[in-house]
PDB file of C-alpha atoms in Angstrom:
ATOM      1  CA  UNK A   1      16.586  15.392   0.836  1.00 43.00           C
ATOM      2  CA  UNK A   2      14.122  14.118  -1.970  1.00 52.00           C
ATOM      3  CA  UNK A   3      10.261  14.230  -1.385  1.00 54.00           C
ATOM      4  CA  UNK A   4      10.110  10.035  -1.038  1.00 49.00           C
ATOM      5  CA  UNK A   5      12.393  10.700   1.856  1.00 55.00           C
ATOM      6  CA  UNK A   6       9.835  13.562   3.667  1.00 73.00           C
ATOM      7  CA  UNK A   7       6.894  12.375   2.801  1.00 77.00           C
ATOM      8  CA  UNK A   8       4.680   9.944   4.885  1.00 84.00           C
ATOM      9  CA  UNK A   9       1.453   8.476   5.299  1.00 84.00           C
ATOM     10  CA  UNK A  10      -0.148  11.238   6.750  1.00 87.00           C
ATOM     11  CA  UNK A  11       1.238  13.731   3.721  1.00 88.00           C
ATOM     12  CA  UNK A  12      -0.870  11.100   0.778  1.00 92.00           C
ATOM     13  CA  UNK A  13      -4.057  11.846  -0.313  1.00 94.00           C
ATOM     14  CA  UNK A  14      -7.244  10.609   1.398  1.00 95.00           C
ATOM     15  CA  UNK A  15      -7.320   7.344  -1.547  1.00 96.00           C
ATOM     16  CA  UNK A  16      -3.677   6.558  -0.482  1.00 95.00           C
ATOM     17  CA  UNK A  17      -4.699   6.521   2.702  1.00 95.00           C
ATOM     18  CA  UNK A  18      -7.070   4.353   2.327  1.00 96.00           C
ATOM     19  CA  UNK A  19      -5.514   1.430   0.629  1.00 96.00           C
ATOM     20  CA  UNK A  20      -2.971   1.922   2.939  1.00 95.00           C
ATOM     21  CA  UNK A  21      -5.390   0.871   5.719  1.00 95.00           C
ATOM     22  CA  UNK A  22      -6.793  -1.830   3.455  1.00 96.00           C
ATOM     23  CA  UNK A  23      -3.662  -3.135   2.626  1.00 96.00           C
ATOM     24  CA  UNK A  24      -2.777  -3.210   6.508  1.00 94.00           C
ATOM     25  CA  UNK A  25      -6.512  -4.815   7.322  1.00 96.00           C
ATOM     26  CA  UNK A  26      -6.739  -7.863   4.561  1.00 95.00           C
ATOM     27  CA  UNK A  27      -2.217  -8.568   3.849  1.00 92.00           C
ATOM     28  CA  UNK A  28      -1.318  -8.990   0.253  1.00 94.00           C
ATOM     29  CA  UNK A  29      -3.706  -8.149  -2.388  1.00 96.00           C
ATOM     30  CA  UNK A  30      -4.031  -7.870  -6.000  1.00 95.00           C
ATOM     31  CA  UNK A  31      -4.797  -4.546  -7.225  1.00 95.00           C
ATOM     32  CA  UNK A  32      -8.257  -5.816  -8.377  1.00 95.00           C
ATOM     33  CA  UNK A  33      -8.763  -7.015  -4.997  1.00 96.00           C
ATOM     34  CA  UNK A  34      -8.352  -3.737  -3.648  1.00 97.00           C
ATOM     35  CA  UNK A  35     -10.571  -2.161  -6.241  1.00 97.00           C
ATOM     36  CA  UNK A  36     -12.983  -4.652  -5.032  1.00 97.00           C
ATOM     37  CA  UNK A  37     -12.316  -3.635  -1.192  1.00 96.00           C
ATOM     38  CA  UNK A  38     -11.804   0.028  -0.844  1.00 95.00           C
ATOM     39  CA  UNK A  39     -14.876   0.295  -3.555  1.00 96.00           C
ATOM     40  CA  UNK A  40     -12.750   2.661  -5.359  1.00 96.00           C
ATOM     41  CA  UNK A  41     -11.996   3.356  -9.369  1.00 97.00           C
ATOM     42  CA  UNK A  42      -8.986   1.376 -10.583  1.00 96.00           C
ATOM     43  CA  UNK A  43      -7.068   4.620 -11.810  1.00 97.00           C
ATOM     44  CA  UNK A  44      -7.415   6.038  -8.357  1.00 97.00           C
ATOM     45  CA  UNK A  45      -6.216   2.524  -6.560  1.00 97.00           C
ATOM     46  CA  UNK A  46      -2.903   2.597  -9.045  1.00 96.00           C
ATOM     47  CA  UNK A  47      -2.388   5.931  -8.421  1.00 96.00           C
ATOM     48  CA  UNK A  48      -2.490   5.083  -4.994  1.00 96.00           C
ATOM     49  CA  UNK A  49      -0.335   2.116  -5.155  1.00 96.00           C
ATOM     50  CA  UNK A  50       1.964   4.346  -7.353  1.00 95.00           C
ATOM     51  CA  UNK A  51       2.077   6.690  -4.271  1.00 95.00           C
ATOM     52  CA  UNK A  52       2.839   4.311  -1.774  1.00 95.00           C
ATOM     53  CA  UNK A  53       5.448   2.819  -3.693  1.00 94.00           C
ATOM     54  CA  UNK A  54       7.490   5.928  -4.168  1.00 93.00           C
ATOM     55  CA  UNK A  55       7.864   6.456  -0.660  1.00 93.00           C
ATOM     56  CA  UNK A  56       8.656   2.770   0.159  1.00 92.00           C
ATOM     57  CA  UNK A  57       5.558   1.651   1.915  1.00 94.00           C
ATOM     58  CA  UNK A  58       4.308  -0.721  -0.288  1.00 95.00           C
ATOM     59  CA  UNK A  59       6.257  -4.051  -2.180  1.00 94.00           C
ATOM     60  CA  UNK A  60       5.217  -5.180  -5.252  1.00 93.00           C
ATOM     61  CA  UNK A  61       5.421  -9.313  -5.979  1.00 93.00           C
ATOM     62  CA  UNK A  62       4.222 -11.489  -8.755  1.00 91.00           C
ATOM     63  CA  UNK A  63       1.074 -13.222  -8.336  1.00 89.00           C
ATOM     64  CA  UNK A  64       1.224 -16.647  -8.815  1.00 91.00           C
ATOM     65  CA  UNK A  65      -2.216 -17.439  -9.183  1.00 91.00           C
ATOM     66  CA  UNK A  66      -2.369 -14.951 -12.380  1.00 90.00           C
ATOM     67  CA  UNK A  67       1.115 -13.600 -13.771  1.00 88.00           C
ATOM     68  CA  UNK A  68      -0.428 -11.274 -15.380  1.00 90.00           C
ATOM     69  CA  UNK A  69      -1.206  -9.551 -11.557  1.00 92.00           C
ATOM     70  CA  UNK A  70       0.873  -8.406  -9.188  1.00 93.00           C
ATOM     71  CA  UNK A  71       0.292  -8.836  -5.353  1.00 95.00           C
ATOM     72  CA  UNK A  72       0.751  -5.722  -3.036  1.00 95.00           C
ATOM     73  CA  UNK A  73       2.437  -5.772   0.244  1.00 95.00           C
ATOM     74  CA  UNK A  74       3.301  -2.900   2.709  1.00 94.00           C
ATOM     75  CA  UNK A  75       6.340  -3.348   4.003  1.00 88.00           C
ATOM     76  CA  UNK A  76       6.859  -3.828   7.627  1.00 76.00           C
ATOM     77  CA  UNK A  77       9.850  -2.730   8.028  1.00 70.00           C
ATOM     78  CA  UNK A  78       8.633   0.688   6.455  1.00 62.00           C
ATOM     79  CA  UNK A  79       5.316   0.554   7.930  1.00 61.00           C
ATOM     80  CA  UNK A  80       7.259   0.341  11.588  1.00 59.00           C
ATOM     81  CA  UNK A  81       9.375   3.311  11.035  1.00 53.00           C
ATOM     82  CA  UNK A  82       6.241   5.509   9.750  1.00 54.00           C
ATOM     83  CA  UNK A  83       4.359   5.783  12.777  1.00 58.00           C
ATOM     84  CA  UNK A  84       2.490   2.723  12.033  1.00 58.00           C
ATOM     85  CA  UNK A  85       1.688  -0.171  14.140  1.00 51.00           C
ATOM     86  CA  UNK A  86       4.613  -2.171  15.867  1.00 48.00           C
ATOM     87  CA  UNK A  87       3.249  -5.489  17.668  1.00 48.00           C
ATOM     88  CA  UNK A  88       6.507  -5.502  19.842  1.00 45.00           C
ATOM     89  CA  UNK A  89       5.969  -2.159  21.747  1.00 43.00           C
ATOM     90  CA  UNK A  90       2.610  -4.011  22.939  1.00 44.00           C
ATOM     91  CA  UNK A  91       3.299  -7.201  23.865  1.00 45.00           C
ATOM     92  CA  UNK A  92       3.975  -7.209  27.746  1.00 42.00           C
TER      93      UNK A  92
END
């Protein structure tokens, strides 16, 4: 097994974390919009990103609006299967 496999949310470091949560708050942002969200430095938010990519957690689209940004996603699927939350399990 490779560390992307093993490692999840809880294993990142507390900036990870964060845009995790802020990615899961506000959907798909840029990373500026991040920056602008989790008030933290830009080389900690694409480190961040960086980390959440390599264990599958986060997509990565163009941004329309400016193709010179990309737009950041977690992905569901991924999100789901890490402990995170799953709208069907509460929906009685």
């Amino acid at each position: 097994m490779t560390d992307s496999e093993t490692e999840t949310v809880e294993d990142l470091p507390p900036s990870a974390k964060l845009v995790f949560k802020v990615l899961e708050y506000n959907g798909s942002l840029t990373q500026k919009q991040i920056v602008n969200e989790s008030m933290l430095s830009a080389r900690t938010v694409r480190y961040a990103l960086e980390r959440l990519e390599n264990i599958d957690l986060v997509d990565e689209d163009i941004y329309f609006a400016d193709a010179r940004q990309n737009l950041y996603t977690l992905d569901s699927e991924a999100v789901v299967a890490d402990g995170g939350p799953d709208e069907a399990c509460c929906a009685e």
